[in-house]
Short mmCIF file of C-alpha atoms in Angstrom, two decimals:
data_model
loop_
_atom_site.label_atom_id
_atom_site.label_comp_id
_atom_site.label_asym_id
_atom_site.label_seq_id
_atom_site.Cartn_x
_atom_site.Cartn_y
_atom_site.Cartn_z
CA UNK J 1 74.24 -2.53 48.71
CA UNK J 2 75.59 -4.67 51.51
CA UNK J 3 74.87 -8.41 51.58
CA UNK J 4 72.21 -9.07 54.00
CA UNK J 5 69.95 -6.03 53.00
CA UNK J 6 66.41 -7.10 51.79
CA UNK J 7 67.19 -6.54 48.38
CA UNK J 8 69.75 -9.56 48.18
CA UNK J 9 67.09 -11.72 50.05
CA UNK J 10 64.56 -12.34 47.23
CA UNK J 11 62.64 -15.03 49.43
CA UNK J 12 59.65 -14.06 51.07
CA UNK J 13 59.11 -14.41 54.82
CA UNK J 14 57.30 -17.55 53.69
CA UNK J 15 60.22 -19.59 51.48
CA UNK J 16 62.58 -18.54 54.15
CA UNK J 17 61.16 -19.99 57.37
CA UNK J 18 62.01 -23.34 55.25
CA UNK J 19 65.66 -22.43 54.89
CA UNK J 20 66.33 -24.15 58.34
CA UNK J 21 65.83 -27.10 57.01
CA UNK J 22 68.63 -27.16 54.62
CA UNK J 23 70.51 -28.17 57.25
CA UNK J 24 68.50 -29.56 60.11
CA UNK J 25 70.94 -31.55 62.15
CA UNK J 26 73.30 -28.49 62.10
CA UNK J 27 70.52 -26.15 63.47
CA UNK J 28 69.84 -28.66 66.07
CA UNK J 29 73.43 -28.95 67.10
CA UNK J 30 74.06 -25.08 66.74
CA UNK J 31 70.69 -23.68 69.10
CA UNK J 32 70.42 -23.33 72.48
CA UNK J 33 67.35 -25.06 74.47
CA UNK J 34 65.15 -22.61 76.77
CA UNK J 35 65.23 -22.13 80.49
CA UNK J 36 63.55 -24.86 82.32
CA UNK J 37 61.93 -21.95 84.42
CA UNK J 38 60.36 -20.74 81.34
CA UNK J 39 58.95 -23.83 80.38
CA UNK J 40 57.38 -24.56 84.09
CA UNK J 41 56.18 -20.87 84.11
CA UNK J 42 54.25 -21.60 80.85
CA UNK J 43 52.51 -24.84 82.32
CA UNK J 44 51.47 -22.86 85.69
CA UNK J 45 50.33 -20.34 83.72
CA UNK J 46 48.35 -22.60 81.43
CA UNK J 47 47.14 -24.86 84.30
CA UNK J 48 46.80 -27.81 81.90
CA UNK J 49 44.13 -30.88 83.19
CA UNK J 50 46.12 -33.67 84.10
CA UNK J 51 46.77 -35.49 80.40
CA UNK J 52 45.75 -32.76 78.55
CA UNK J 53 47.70 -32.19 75.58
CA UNK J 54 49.59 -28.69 74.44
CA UNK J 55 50.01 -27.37 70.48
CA UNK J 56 53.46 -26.42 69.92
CA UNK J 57 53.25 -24.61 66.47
CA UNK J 58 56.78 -24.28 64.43
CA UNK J 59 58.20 -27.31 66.57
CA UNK J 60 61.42 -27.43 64.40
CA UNK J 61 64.20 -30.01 65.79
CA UNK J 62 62.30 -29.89 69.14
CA UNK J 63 64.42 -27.69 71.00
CA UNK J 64 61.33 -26.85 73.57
CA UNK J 65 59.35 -29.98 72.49
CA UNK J 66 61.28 -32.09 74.63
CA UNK J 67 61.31 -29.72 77.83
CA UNK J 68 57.73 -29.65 77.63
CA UNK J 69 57.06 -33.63 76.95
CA UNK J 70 59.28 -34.70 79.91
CA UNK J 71 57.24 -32.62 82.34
CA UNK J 72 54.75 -34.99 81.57
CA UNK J 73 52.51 -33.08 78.89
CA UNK J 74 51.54 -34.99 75.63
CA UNK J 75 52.78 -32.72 72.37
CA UNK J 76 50.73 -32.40 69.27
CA UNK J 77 53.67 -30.67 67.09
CA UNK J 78 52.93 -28.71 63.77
CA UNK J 79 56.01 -28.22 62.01
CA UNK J 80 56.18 -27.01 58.08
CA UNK J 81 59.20 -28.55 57.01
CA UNK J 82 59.63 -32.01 56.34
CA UNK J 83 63.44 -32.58 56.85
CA UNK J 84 63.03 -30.47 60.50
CA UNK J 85 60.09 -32.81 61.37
CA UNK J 86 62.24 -35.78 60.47
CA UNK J 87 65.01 -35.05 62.99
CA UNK J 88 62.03 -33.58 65.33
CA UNK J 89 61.04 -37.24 64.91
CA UNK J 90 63.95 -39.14 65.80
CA UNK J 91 64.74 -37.13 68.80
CA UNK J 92 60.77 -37.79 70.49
CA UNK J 93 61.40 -41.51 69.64
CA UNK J 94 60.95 -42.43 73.24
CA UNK J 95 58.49 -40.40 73.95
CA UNK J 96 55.04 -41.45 72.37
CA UNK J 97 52.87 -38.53 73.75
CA UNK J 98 54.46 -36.87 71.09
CA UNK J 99 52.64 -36.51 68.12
CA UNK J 100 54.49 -35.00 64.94
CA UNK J 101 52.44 -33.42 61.78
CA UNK J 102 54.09 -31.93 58.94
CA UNK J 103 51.93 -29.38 57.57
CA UNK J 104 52.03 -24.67 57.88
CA UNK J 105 50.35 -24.02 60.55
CA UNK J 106 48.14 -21.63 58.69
CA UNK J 107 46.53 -24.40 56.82
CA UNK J 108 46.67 -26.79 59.69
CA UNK J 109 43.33 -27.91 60.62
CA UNK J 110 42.96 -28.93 64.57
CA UNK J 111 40.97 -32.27 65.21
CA UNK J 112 40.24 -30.94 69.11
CA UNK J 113 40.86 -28.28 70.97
CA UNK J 114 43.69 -27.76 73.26
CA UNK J 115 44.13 -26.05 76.66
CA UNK J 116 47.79 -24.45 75.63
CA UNK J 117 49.57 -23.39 72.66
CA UNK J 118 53.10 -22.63 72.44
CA UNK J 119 55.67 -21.50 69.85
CA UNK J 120 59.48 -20.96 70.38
CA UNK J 121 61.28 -18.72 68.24
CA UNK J 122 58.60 -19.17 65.64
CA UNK J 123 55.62 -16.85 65.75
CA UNK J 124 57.43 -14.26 63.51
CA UNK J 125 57.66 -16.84 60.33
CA UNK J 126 53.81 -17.41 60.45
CA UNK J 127 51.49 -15.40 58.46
CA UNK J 128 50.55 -12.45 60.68
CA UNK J 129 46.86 -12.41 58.76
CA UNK J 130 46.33 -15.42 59.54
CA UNK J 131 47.97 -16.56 62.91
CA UNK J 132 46.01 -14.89 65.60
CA UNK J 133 42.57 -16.53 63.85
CA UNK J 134 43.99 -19.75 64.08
CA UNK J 135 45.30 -19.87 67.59
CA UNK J 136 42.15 -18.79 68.90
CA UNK J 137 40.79 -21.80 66.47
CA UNK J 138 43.22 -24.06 68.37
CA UNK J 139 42.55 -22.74 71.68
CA UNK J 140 39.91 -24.00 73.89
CA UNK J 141 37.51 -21.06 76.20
CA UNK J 142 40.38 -19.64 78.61
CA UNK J 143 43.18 -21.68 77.00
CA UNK J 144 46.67 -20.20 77.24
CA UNK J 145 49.29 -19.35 74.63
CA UNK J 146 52.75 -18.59 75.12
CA UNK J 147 55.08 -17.53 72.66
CA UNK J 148 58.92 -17.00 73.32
CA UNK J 149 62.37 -16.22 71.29
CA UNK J 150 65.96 -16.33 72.12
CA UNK J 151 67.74 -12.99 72.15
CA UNK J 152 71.74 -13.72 71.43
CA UNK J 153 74.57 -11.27 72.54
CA UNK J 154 78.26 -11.72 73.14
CA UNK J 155 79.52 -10.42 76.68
CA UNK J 156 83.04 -9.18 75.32
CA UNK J 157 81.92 -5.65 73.49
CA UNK J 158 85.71 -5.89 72.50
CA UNK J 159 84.91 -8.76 70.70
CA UNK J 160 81.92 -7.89 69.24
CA UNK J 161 83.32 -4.48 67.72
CA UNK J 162 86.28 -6.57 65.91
CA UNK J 163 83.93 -9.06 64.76
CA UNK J 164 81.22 -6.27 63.47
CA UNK J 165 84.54 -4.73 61.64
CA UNK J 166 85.01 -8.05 59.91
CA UNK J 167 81.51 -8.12 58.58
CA UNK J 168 82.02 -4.73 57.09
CA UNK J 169 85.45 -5.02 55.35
CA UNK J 170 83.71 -8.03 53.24
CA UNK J 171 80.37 -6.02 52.95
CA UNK J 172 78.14 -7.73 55.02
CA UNK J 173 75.50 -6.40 56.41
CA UNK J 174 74.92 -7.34 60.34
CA UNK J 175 71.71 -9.67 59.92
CA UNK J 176 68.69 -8.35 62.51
CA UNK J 177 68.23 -10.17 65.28
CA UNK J 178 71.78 -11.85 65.08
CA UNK J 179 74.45 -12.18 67.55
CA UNK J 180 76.01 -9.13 66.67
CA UNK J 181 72.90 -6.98 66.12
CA UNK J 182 73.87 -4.22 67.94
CA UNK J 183 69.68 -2.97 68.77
CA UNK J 184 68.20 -3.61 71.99
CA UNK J 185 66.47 -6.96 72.14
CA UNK J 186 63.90 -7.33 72.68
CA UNK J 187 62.74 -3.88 71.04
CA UNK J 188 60.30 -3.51 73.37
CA UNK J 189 58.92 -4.25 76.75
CA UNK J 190 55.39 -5.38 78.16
CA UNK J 191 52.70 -3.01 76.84
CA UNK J 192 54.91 -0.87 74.28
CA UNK J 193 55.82 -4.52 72.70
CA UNK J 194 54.63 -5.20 69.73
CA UNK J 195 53.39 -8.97 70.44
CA UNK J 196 51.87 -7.57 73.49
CA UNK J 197 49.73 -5.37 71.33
CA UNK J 198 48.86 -7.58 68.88
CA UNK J 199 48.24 -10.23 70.86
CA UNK J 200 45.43 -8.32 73.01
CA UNK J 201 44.05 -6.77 69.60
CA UNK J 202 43.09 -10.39 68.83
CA UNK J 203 41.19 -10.65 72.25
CA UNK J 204 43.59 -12.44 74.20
CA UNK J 205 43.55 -11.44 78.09
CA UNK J 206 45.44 -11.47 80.80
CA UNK J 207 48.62 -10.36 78.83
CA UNK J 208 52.36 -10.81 80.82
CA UNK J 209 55.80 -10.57 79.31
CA UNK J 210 58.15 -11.90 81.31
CA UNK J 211 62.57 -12.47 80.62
CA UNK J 212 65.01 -14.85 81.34
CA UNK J 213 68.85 -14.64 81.48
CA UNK J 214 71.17 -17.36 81.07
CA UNK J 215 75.47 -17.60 80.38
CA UNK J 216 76.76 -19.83 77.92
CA UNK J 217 80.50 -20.48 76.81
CA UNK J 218 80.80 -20.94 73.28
CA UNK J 219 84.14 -22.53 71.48
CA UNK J 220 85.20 -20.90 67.81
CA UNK J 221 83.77 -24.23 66.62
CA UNK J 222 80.44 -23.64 68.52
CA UNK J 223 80.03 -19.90 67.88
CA UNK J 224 80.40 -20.59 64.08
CA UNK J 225 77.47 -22.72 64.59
CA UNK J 226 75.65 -20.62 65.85
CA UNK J 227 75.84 -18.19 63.73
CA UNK J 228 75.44 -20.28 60.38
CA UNK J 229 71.68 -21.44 62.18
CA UNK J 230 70.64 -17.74 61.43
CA UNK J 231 68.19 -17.34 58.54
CA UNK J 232 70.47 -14.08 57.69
CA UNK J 233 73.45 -15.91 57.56
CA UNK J 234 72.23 -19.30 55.74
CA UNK J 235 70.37 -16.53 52.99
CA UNK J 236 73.45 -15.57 51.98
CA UNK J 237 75.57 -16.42 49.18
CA UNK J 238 77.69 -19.26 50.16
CA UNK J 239 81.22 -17.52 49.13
CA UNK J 240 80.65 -14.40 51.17
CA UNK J 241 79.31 -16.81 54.18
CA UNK J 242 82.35 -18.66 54.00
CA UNK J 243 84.63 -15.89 53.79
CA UNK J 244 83.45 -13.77 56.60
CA UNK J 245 82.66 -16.81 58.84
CA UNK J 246 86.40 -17.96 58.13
CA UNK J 247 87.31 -14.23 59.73
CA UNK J 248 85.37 -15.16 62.61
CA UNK J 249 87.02 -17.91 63.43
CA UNK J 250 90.66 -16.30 63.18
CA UNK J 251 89.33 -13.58 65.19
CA UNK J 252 87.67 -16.11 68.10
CA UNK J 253 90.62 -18.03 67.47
CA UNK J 254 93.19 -15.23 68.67
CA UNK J 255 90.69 -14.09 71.69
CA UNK J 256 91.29 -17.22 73.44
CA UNK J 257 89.39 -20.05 71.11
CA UNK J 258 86.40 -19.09 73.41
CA UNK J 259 83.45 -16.76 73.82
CA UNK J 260 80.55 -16.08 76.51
CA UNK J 261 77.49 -15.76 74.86
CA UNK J 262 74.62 -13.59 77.29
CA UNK J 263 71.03 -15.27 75.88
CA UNK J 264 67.67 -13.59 77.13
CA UNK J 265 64.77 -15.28 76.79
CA UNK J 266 61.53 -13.35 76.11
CA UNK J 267 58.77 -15.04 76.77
CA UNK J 268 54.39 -13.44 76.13
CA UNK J 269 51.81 -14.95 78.03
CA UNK J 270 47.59 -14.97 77.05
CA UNK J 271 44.57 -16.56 77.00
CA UNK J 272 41.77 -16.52 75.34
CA UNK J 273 38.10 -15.19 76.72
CA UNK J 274 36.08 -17.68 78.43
#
């Protein structure tokens, strides 16, 4: 069985959301931000009070945190991991509408109610049981929740096909949702999605999917980052991680020490009934 298949990843959904942590600074370095349309599109949508504060839930390193705090919005940020929150800390220093609590957002227990709740490349690593209870917990009468992920590819298929080859000859599997994952991403679109669908099965109205492109040039250097910030990648054992990821670099190297990297953003709008 190839590494990457869930029967060498013992960890459940759970343990792993943690693994990002291992390494914080390098999964701050590694990940993109998120379109600054996005982030305005979420605050028109939400049509936030003047002052009014928003939830981000799964804050991490505060890749969207910080878009979203220098538009002028204070942040209450629930993030699980201690070692994320402490560089999620350091990087709001000079912003004190910023408000940083360690603790899952599962067992996270709101002290008010807030007008918007938002969670980048996140949702997926909270308990789907439990998370639709406790946004609408969170969520004041009509409040708004958005909910968006990152979608990787690279724009050279040439590359891509050596790259996937390289994976194979040391018997690694692609992981999902990768930059090499050759499915369409997102899966689904609007209605046939499946956050659309569970997000109105938890009463949220007034469902709208919307996507962003963007173009980013990636060095060897960079690309390796980015894909050791994957929870596929770190999960692995470190001698076949540092084997194929040493391939990848020869392989970037000889293609010009370079790479364009597409990135569409996918991002679900709701609210919740007045």
């Amino acid at each position: 069985m190839p590494y990457g298949t869930p029967g060498h990843d013992p960890a459940s959904a759970r343990l792993r959301r943690h693994i990002f942590g291992d390494d914080a600074e390098q999964y701050d370095t590694a990940r993109p931000g998120y379109p600054p349309q996005l982030v305005q599109d979420v605050l028109d949508f939400s049509a936030l009070a003047a002052r009014d504060p928003a939830l981000e839930v799964g804050a991490g390193t505060g890749k969207a945190t910080l878009a979203f705090a220098r538009s002028g919005v204070p942040v209450t940020c629930v993030e699980p991991d201690v070692r994320m929150a402490r560089v999620l800390r350091r990087r709001c220093a000079e912003l004190p509408e910023v408000t940083v609590e360690v603790a899952d957002f599962e067992s996270w227990r709101p002290g008010r109610r807030y007008g918007l709740l938002y969670c980048a490349q996140a949702w997926h690593w909270v308990d789907p049981a439990a998370r639709w209870d406790r946004a609408r917990a969170a969520l004041s009468p009509g409040g708004a929740i958005g909910l968006f992920w990152n979608h990787w590819f690279l724009s050279s298929g040439e590359l891509a096909e050596r790259l996937t080859a390289a994976h194979a000859r040391h018997g690694i599997e692609i992981p999902a949702d990768t930059l090499l994952d050759p499915r369409p991403r997102p899966a689904r679109r609007g209605p046939e999605s499946r956050q659309w669908r569970e997000m109105t099965a938890a009463g949220f109205v007034a469902p709208e999917h919307r996507l962003y492109t963007s173009v980013h040039e990636r060095s060897t250097s960079a690309l390796l980052g980015l894909l050791a910030s994957y929870g596929g990648y770190r999960a692995l054992p470190a001698r076949p991680r540092e084997r194929v990821l040493d391939e990848v670099a020869r392989i970037v190297d000889a293609h010009g020490g370079h790479a364009q990297v597409r990135v569409i953003t996918s991002l679900f709008l709701g609210r919740t009934a007045r």
